[in-house]
Amino acid sequence: MTMNLEYLFEPRGVIVTGVSSHPGKFGFVALHNILSCGYKGRVFAFGREEATVLEQKVITSFDSIPANEADLMILCTPVGANEELLRKASEKGVKAVFCAAGGYSEIGDEGLKAEKRLVTLAAELDLVLVGPNGQGVVSPPAGLCAQIVAPYAPKGRIAVVSQSGNFVSSFLNYANQTGIGISRSVSAGNAAATEIIDFLEWFSIDPATDVALCYIEGLEKGRDFFERIKEITKKLPIVLVKGGITVGGQRAAASHTGSLASDSKIFEGMTRQAGVTRAPDIESAFEIAATFATQPLPNGSRTLVLTTAGGWGVVAADAISQSSELVLAPLPNDLKETINKLLPPRWSRNNPVDLAGGETRDTIPELLSVASKHPEIDSIIQLGLGIQGNTANLVRTGKFYPEHGLERIVNFHERQEKRYAEASIEVSLTSGKPVLVASELAATQPNNPMVKTIRDSGRLCYISANRAVSALNHLVRYSGWRNQSN
Amino acid sequence: MTMNLEYLFEPRGVIVTGVSSHPGKFGFVALHNILSCGYKGRVFAFGREEATVLEQKVITSFDSIPANEADLMILCTPVGANEELLRKASEKGVKAVFCAAGGYSEIGDEGLKAEKRLVTLAAELDLVLVGPNGQGVVSPPAGLCAQIVAPYAPKGRIAVVSQSGNFVSSFLNYANQTGIGISRSVSAGNAAATEIIDFLEWFSIDPATDVALCYIEGLEKGRDFFERIKEITKKLPIVLVKGGITVGGQRAAASHTGSLASDSKIFEGMTRQAGVTRAPDIESAFEIAATFATQPLPNGSRTLVLTTAGGWGVVAADAISQSSELVLAPLPNDLKETINKLLPPRWSRNNPVDLAGGETRDTIPELLSVASKHPEIDSIIQLGLGIQGNTANLVRTGKFYPEHGLERIVNFHERQEKRYAEASIEVSLTSGKPVLVASELAATQPNNPMVKTIRDSGRLCYISANRAVSALNHLVRYSGWRNQSN
């Protein structure tokens, strides 16, 4: 049965333990982040000494906490204190505990014993226990940043769970950079009582979440994991990075999370069978999840490339041809004839549709509109945008601007970029088909008007044709898998 | 014999043809970019009508140009005008011509004839002819931005040549983003008289250049290319992206540059044999070239991973284990004992060296110093930096800053990040070994003090362990190849 994690991600109130005035301590940092990032529920700071920390009165006894006002407790106290705190919190109606404190199984046998006691006690008290030794929980829909690390993240549709707290931070960093936000994120720590699969299961019934993003190093109960994950993927796409897929990596994982070596080939086969999207690295994992979160699922593999830059068309065609799922859509005759009317004869007359400099003011929006409506086109990858905006940037920052007619042409270039980007978003929404825009300017010039327009629309501008192709390939694979499985 | 391209990249003066007051025309744009980006030589604007454009007098006759003052002419005039312009320019002592104008072989048989005439004439006049149909030439050591597109680039050690002008722009965009600069860049256009291999040859004798970065779609003279490139790579690393490696890509390349299909397997084999570094895409091509430009060549494959983030250690170990050249260096006993003295017992005691939170103020610089000096370590990849700076950023932008002791701890975090980054640069310079720092903060938080320190030092901060491993892998492969070949 799916665990109830609502008290973890949507708590009415939060207790933080281990609060003191030292700004380097976990208790202080967790309290700071909760208060500073705008959590609206009640916050109780619990510490050993009466004090005022961050304008918050530190309480030294649970007697001062009213019953049923706090659903969640963040433990930043030493091992020896925590069992007693669980009991007291339970008496006050707390339902979920995130244990950020370390000193448990990660340090050896003594810690393992303490961890087992904590797990048993939490079960007795009917408490959800997350961690120990985790970096925290973040839930932008609740305004909650209950973690001992940075950053917070904008609200969005991606739910993150990770066996490595640092990768939670990595994904949240990408969320901040791209504006593609987060619904929930949690560092599973030692995952003593609540495991990765429990989070994934809950994400699949969470109305705030459209895709799960997950880093995992080891599985203790592989069969159980696969039985459950293949049910989840029928409803929710899961993007997964596996650490420890080589002997060298497994040795490092054993030291990091105590994970046992597993057979990478078997894991690969089972995740594939279960419709899990495997990402090779952290950066592409985020990109793929962001694509699931912001583009419609494609109905098929027939991909059209539209480009105003010939070289990008060539490498996109290579990438599509090398991909496992995508095909360069054969250009339908009626579409070819329509394009003939829009462009002078030097266009490529094939897919990629290379405009070869033949476009005028309205060509790109018109072409996008026509192509996206065509029943033999499932997805569009659009390349070469941003170049006019880049030219505008060189002129705008140059020594002759704004004289000599430069202001007018800069404004024209920038307006056009904005229009092109708006058109790509609009035709995607209208047609219900993925339209992915790629340009290295996404990385190199975030204020390019094309890049900014895509970003402000809540979508991702990919840094290259290759990355867009890779992300789209995963959507097509998952889409096909889900159609077969449901 | 190596062509003399000095007049192209280090011209004493430049003539631009086709200049008018219309800011959308090639002649205007080329003139603008030359004048605006700070070229110090004399500039002559040639046009059909007398005018003043960008504060520059437009001349309508070559009689107004003094002899031997301009080495380079940028042609932005129609096909019909250009042969006459070549003759006149030659009379005035011009030695090199960049033909940005289109209308040549890319448009069909008529254009091809005109192109052949232009090539023959240039040879008769002993002129270096680049293009036609190219986007321009950039040479930061000469302050020269003679192109019809953006951007200009900071000065550095990477020389770029490309059959696609857009990829020149892409590489220059990355140069601007990362600060890893450019020595020369040129869009080869139709490469009618001066081919990719001619540029590569000249780059190998150019004192301003340490690495060549190249995009290529087709080879007319494959044997000649390989005979010559294998001599170049003995002196100069070449990072190459090949477009048109699939049937779909070759069809697009035929339309884009008229390139004939070639056998990708043969090309792959011959480039490998010739010691060329093949990059799979534009973004990694730049990263690899930037690594050649900024890191020493490693003496071997034994790589040490230092990490303060366990998960990153695991994925780095996986990436190294999967790489073709790198090995996780077995941790030498004496190094292990030294680290034992620096860290509490919970460190990983293996490679990756995972500090597991045991570091104090000076641990990381000390560890780096000891490890880099060890004769059984060839390279270091350093992970987990930037996290303190990220925390500092969350606090600094939060609502309690700078009160409650927060200013002090933020300053401490930021100082530490700077120290760590400085230490990584210093030990690399002292030991003569590559030290690569990776963090997604390189992309997501460019002002993180760690990222900024690396960038300001002129090095690249990689966005992930995987990308650092990939770049280092190419350095090791090339280093081994060059040792065998020289």
Coordinates of N, CA and C in Angstrom, one line a residue, chain B residues 340-485:
Chain B
N340 N 45.1 9.5 6.1 CA 44.7 9.0 7.4 C 45.0 10.1 8.5
K341 N 46.1 10.8 8.3 CA 46.5 11.8 9.3 C 45.7 13.1 9.1
L342 N 45.2 13.3 7.9 CA 44.4 14.5 7.7 C 42.9 14.4 8.0
L343 N 42.4 13.1 8.0 CA 41.0 13.0 8.0 C 40.6 12.0 9.1
P344 N 39.4 12.2 9.7 CA 38.9 11.2 10.6 C 38.6 9.9 9.9
P345 N 38.5 8.8 10.7 CA 38.5 7.4 10.1 C 37.4 7.1 9.1
R346 N 36.3 8.0 9.0 CA 35.2 7.6 8.2 C 35.4 7.9 6.7
W347 N 36.6 8.5 6.3 CA 36.8 8.7 4.9 C 36.9 7.4 4.1
S348 N 36.7 7.4 2.8 CA 36.5 6.2 2.1 C 37.6 5.2 2.0
R349 N 38.9 5.7 2.3 CA 40.0 4.8 2.3 C 40.3 4.2 0.9
N350 N 39.8 4.8 -0.1 CA 40.0 4.3 -1.4 C 39.9 5.4 -2.4
N351 N 40.0 5.1 -3.6 CA 39.9 6.1 -4.7 C 38.5 5.8 -5.4
P352 N 37.6 6.7 -5.4 CA 37.5 8.1 -5.0 C 37.8 8.3 -3.5
V353 N 38.6 9.3 -3.2 CA 38.8 9.8 -1.9 C 37.6 10.6 -1.5
D354 N 36.7 10.0 -0.7 CA 35.5 10.7 -0.3 C 35.8 11.2 1.1
L355 N 35.8 12.5 1.3 CA 36.1 13.1 2.6 C 35.0 12.8 3.7
A356 N 33.8 12.5 3.2 CA 32.7 12.2 4.0 C 32.5 13.2 5.1
G357 N 32.7 14.5 4.8 CA 32.4 15.5 5.8 C 33.4 15.7 6.9
G358 N 34.6 15.0 6.7 CA 35.6 15.0 7.8 C 36.6 16.1 7.6
E359 N 36.4 17.0 6.6 CA 37.4 18.0 6.4 C 37.3 19.1 7.3
T360 N 38.4 19.7 7.7 CA 38.4 21.0 8.4 C 38.9 22.1 7.4
R361 N 39.2 23.2 8.0 CA 39.5 24.4 7.2 C 40.6 24.2 6.1
D362 N 41.6 23.4 6.5 CA 42.8 23.3 5.5 C 42.9 22.0 4.9
T363 N 42.0 21.1 5.1 CA 42.2 19.7 4.7 C 42.3 19.6 3.1
I364 N 41.4 20.3 2.4 CA 41.3 20.1 1.0 C 42.6 20.6 0.3
P365 N 43.0 21.9 0.6 CA 44.3 22.3 0.0 C 45.5 21.4 0.4
E366 N 45.5 20.9 1.6 CA 46.6 20.0 2.0 C 46.6 18.7 1.2
L367 N 45.4 18.1 1.1 CA 45.2 16.9 0.4 C 45.6 17.0 -1.1
L368 N 45.1 18.1 -1.7 CA 45.4 18.3 -3.1 C 46.9 18.4 -3.3
S369 N 47.6 19.1 -2.4 CA 49.0 19.3 -2.6 C 49.7 17.9 -2.5
V370 N 49.4 17.2 -1.5 CA 50.0 15.9 -1.3 C 49.8 14.9 -2.5
A371 N 48.5 14.9 -2.9 CA 48.1 13.9 -3.9 C 48.7 14.3 -5.2
S372 N 48.8 15.6 -5.5 CA 49.3 16.0 -6.9 C 50.8 15.7 -7.0
K373 N 51.5 15.7 -5.9 CA 52.9 15.4 -5.9 C 53.2 13.9 -6.1
H374 N 52.3 13.1 -5.8 CA 52.6 11.6 -5.8 C 52.9 11.1 -7.2
P375 N 54.0 10.4 -7.3 CA 54.4 9.9 -8.6 C 53.5 8.9 -9.2
E376 N 52.6 8.3 -8.4 CA 51.7 7.3 -9.0 C 50.3 7.9 -9.4
I377 N 50.2 9.2 -9.3 CA 49.0 9.9 -9.7 C 49.3 10.8 -10.9
D378 N 48.5 10.6 -12.0 CA 48.8 11.4 -13.2 C 47.8 12.6 -13.3
S379 N 46.6 12.5 -12.8 CA 45.6 13.6 -12.9 C 44.7 13.5 -11.7
I380 N 44.1 14.7 -11.5 CA 43.1 14.7 -10.4 C 41.8 15.3 -10.9
I381 N 40.7 14.7 -10.4 CA 39.4 15.3 -10.7 C 38.8 15.6 -9.3
Q382 N 38.4 16.8 -9.2 CA 38.0 17.3 -7.9 C 36.5 17.7 -7.9
L383 N 35.7 17.1 -6.9 CA 34.3 17.2 -7.0 C 33.7 17.7 -5.6
G384 N 32.5 18.3 -5.7 CA 31.9 18.7 -4.4 C 32.2 20.1 -4.0
L385 N 33.1 20.7 -4.7 CA 33.3 22.2 -4.4 C 32.1 23.0 -4.9
G386 N 31.9 24.1 -4.2 CA 30.8 25.0 -4.6 C 29.6 24.9 -3.7
I387 N 29.6 23.8 -2.9 CA 28.4 23.6 -2.1 C 28.3 24.6 -1.0
Q388 N 29.5 24.9 -0.4 CA 29.5 26.0 0.7 C 29.1 27.3 0.1
G389 N 29.5 27.6 -1.1 CA 29.2 28.8 -1.8 C 27.7 28.9 -2.1
N390 N 27.1 27.8 -2.4 CA 25.7 27.7 -2.7 C 24.9 28.0 -1.4
T391 N 25.3 27.4 -0.3 CA 24.7 27.7 1.0 C 24.8 29.2 1.3
A392 N 26.0 29.7 1.0 CA 26.2 31.1 1.3 C 25.2 32.0 0.5
N393 N 25.0 31.6 -0.8 CA 24.1 32.3 -1.6 C 22.7 32.3 -1.1
L394 N 22.2 31.1 -0.6 CA 20.9 31.0 -0.1 C 20.7 31.9 1.1
V395 N 21.7 32.0 2.0 CA 21.7 32.8 3.2 C 21.8 34.3 2.8
R396 N 22.7 34.6 1.9 CA 22.9 36.0 1.6 C 21.7 36.6 0.9
T397 N 20.9 35.8 0.2 CA 19.7 36.4 -0.4 C 18.5 36.1 0.4
G398 N 18.7 35.6 1.6 CA 17.5 35.3 2.5 C 17.1 36.5 3.3
K399 N 16.0 36.4 4.1 CA 15.5 37.5 4.7 C 16.2 37.9 6.0
F400 N 17.0 37.0 6.6 CA 17.7 37.4 7.8 C 19.1 38.0 7.7
Y401 N 19.6 37.9 6.5 CA 21.0 38.4 6.2 C 21.0 39.9 6.4
P402 N 22.0 40.6 6.9 CA 23.3 40.0 7.5 C 23.3 39.8 9.0
E403 N 22.1 39.9 9.6 CA 22.1 39.8 11.1 C 22.3 38.3 11.5
H404 N 22.2 38.1 12.9 CA 22.2 36.8 13.5 C 23.5 36.0 13.2
G405 N 24.6 36.7 13.0 CA 25.9 36.1 12.7 C 26.0 35.5 11.3
L406 N 25.0 35.9 10.4 CA 25.0 35.3 9.1 C 26.1 35.8 8.2
E407 N 26.4 37.1 8.4 CA 27.4 37.7 7.5 C 28.8 37.0 7.7
R408 N 29.1 36.7 8.9 CA 30.4 36.1 9.2 C 30.4 34.7 8.6
I409 N 29.4 33.9 8.7 CA 29.5 32.6 8.2 C 29.4 32.5 6.6
V410 N 28.7 33.5 6.1 CA 28.6 33.6 4.6 C 30.0 33.9 4.1
N411 N 30.7 34.9 4.7 CA 32.0 35.3 4.3 C 33.0 34.1 4.4
F412 N 32.8 33.3 5.5 CA 33.7 32.2 5.7 C 33.5 31.2 4.6
H413 N 32.2 30.8 4.3 CA 31.9 29.9 3.2 C 32.5 30.4 1.9
E414 N 32.4 31.6 1.6 CA 32.8 32.1 0.3 C 34.3 32.2 0.2
R415 N 35.0 32.5 1.3 CA 36.4 32.5 1.4 C 37.0 31.1 1.2
Q416 N 36.3 30.2 1.8 CA 36.8 28.8 1.7 C 36.7 28.3 0.2
E417 N 35.6 28.6 -0.4 CA 35.4 28.2 -1.8 C 36.5 28.7 -2.7
K418 N 36.8 30.0 -2.4 CA 37.8 30.7 -3.2 C 39.2 30.0 -3.0
R419 N 39.5 29.7 -1.7 CA 40.7 29.0 -1.4 C 40.8 27.6 -2.0
Y420 N 39.7 26.8 -2.0 CA 39.7 25.5 -2.6 C 40.0 25.6 -4.1
A421 N 39.4 26.5 -4.7 CA 39.6 26.7 -6.2 C 41.0 27.1 -6.5
E422 N 41.5 28.1 -5.7 CA 42.9 28.5 -5.9 C 43.9 27.4 -5.7
A423 N 43.6 26.6 -4.7 CA 44.5 25.4 -4.4 C 44.5 24.5 -5.6
S424 N 43.3 24.2 -6.2 CA 43.3 23.3 -7.3 C 44.1 23.8 -8.5
I425 N 44.0 25.1 -8.7 CA 44.8 25.7 -9.8 C 46.3 25.7 -9.5
E426 N 46.6 26.0 -8.2 CA 48.0 26.1 -7.8 C 48.7 24.7 -7.9
V427 N 48.1 23.7 -7.4 CA 48.7 22.4 -7.4 C 48.9 21.9 -8.9
S428 N 48.0 22.3 -9.7 CA 48.1 21.9 -11.1 C 49.3 22.5 -11.8
L429 N 49.5 23.8 -11.5 CA 50.6 24.5 -12.0 C 51.9 24.0 -11.5
T430 N 51.9 23.8 -10.2 CA 53.1 23.3 -9.5 C 53.6 22.0 -9.9
S431 N 52.6 21.1 -10.0 CA 52.9 19.7 -10.3 C 53.0 19.4 -11.8
G432 N 52.4 20.3 -12.6 CA 52.4 20.1 -14.1 C 51.4 19.0 -14.4
K433 N 50.4 18.7 -13.6 CA 49.4 17.7 -13.8 C 48.0 18.3 -14.0
P434 N 47.2 17.6 -14.8 CA 45.8 18.2 -14.9 C 45.1 18.0 -13.6
V435 N 44.4 19.1 -13.2 CA 43.4 19.1 -12.1 C 42.1 19.7 -12.6
L436 N 41.1 18.8 -12.7 CA 39.8 19.3 -13.3 C 38.8 19.4 -12.2
V437 N 38.2 20.5 -12.0 CA 37.1 20.7 -11.0 C 35.8 20.7 -11.7
A438 N 34.8 19.9 -11.2 CA 33.5 19.8 -11.8 C 32.4 20.1 -10.8
S439 N 31.4 20.8 -11.2 CA 30.2 21.0 -10.4 C 29.1 21.6 -11.4
E440 N 27.9 21.2 -11.2 CA 26.8 21.7 -12.0 C 26.7 23.2 -11.8
L441 N 27.2 23.7 -10.7 CA 27.2 25.2 -10.4 C 27.9 26.0 -11.5
A442 N 28.8 25.3 -12.2 CA 29.4 26.0 -13.3 C 28.4 26.5 -14.3
A443 N 27.3 25.7 -14.5 CA 26.2 26.1 -15.4 C 25.2 26.9 -14.6
T444 N 24.9 26.5 -13.4 CA 23.7 27.0 -12.7 C 23.9 28.3 -11.9
Q445 N 25.2 28.5 -11.5 CA 25.5 29.6 -10.6 C 26.9 30.2 -10.9
P446 N 27.0 30.9 -12.0 CA 28.3 31.3 -12.5 C 29.0 32.2 -11.5
N447 N 28.2 32.9 -10.6 CA 28.9 33.7 -9.6 C 29.3 33.1 -8.3
N448 N 29.0 31.8 -8.2 CA 29.5 31.0 -7.1 C 31.0 31.3 -7.0
P449 N 31.5 31.6 -5.8 CA 32.9 32.0 -5.7 C 33.9 31.0 -6.2
M450 N 33.6 29.7 -6.0 CA 34.4 28.7 -6.6 C 34.5 28.7 -8.1
V451 N 33.3 28.8 -8.7 CA 33.2 28.8 -10.2 C 33.9 30.0 -10.7
K452 N 33.7 31.2 -10.1 CA 34.2 32.4 -10.5 C 35.8 32.4 -10.4
T453 N 36.3 31.8 -9.4 CA 37.7 31.7 -9.2 C 38.4 30.9 -10.3
I454 N 37.7 29.8 -10.6 CA 38.3 28.9 -11.7 C 38.2 29.7 -13.0
R455 N 37.1 30.3 -13.2 CA 36.9 31.0 -14.5 C 37.9 32.1 -14.6
D456 N 38.1 32.9 -13.5 CA 39.0 34.0 -13.6 C 40.5 33.6 -13.8
S457 N 40.8 32.3 -13.4 CA 42.1 31.8 -13.6 C 42.4 31.4 -15.0
G458 N 41.3 31.5 -15.8 CA 41.4 31.1 -17.2 C 41.2 29.6 -17.5
R459 N 40.7 28.9 -16.5 CA 40.4 27.5 -16.7 C 38.9 27.2 -16.8
L460 N 38.6 26.0 -17.1 CA 37.2 25.6 -17.3 C 36.7 24.9 -16.0
C461 N 35.5 25.3 -15.5 CA 34.9 24.4 -14.5 C 33.9 23.6 -15.2
Y462 N 34.0 22.3 -15.1 CA 33.2 21.3 -15.9 C 31.8 21.2 -15.2
I463 N 30.8 20.9 -16.0 CA 29.4 20.9 -15.3 C 29.1 19.6 -14.6
S464 N 29.9 18.6 -14.9 CA 29.7 17.3 -14.2 C 31.0 16.5 -14.2
A465 N 31.0 15.6 -13.2 CA 32.1 14.6 -13.2 C 32.3 13.9 -14.6
N466 N 31.1 13.6 -15.2 CA 31.2 12.9 -16.4 C 31.8 13.7 -17.5
R467 N 31.5 15.0 -17.6 CA 32.1 15.8 -18.6 C 33.6 16.0 -18.4
A468 N 34.0 16.1 -17.1 CA 35.5 16.2 -16.8 C 36.2 14.9 -17.2
V469 N 35.6 13.8 -16.9 CA 36.2 12.5 -17.2 C 36.3 12.4 -18.7
S470 N 35.3 12.8 -19.4 CA 35.3 12.7 -20.9 C 36.5 13.6 -21.5
A471 N 36.6 14.8 -21.0 CA 37.6 15.7 -21.5 C 39.0 15.1 -21.2
L472 N 39.2 14.7 -20.0 CA 40.5 14.2 -19.5 C 40.8 12.9 -20.3
N473 N 39.8 12.1 -20.6 CA 40.1 10.9 -21.4 C 40.7 11.2 -22.7
H474 N 40.2 12.3 -23.4 CA 40.7 12.7 -24.7 C 42.2 13.2 -24.5
L475 N 42.5 13.9 -23.5 CA 43.8 14.4 -23.3 C 44.8 13.2 -23.1
V476 N 44.4 12.2 -22.4 CA 45.2 11.0 -22.1 C 45.5 10.3 -23.4
R477 N 44.4 10.1 -24.2 CA 44.5 9.4 -25.5 C 45.5 10.1 -26.4
Y478 N 45.3 11.4 -26.5 CA 46.2 12.2 -27.4 C 47.6 12.2 -26.9
S479 N 47.8 12.3 -25.6 CA 49.1 12.4 -25.1 C 49.9 11.1 -25.4
G480 N 49.2 9.9 -25.2 CA 49.8 8.7 -25.6 C 50.1 8.5 -27.0
W481 N 49.2 9.0 -27.9 CA 49.4 8.9 -29.3 C 50.6 9.8 -29.7
R482 N 50.7 11.0 -29.1 CA 51.8 11.9 -29.5 C 53.1 11.3 -29.1
N483 N 53.2 10.7 -27.9 CA 54.4 10.1 -27.4 C 54.9 9.0 -28.4
Q484 N 53.9 8.3 -28.9 CA 54.3 7.2 -29.8 C 54.7 7.7 -31.2
S485 N 54.1 8.9 -31.6 CA 54.3 9.3 -32.9 C 55.5 10.2 -33.2

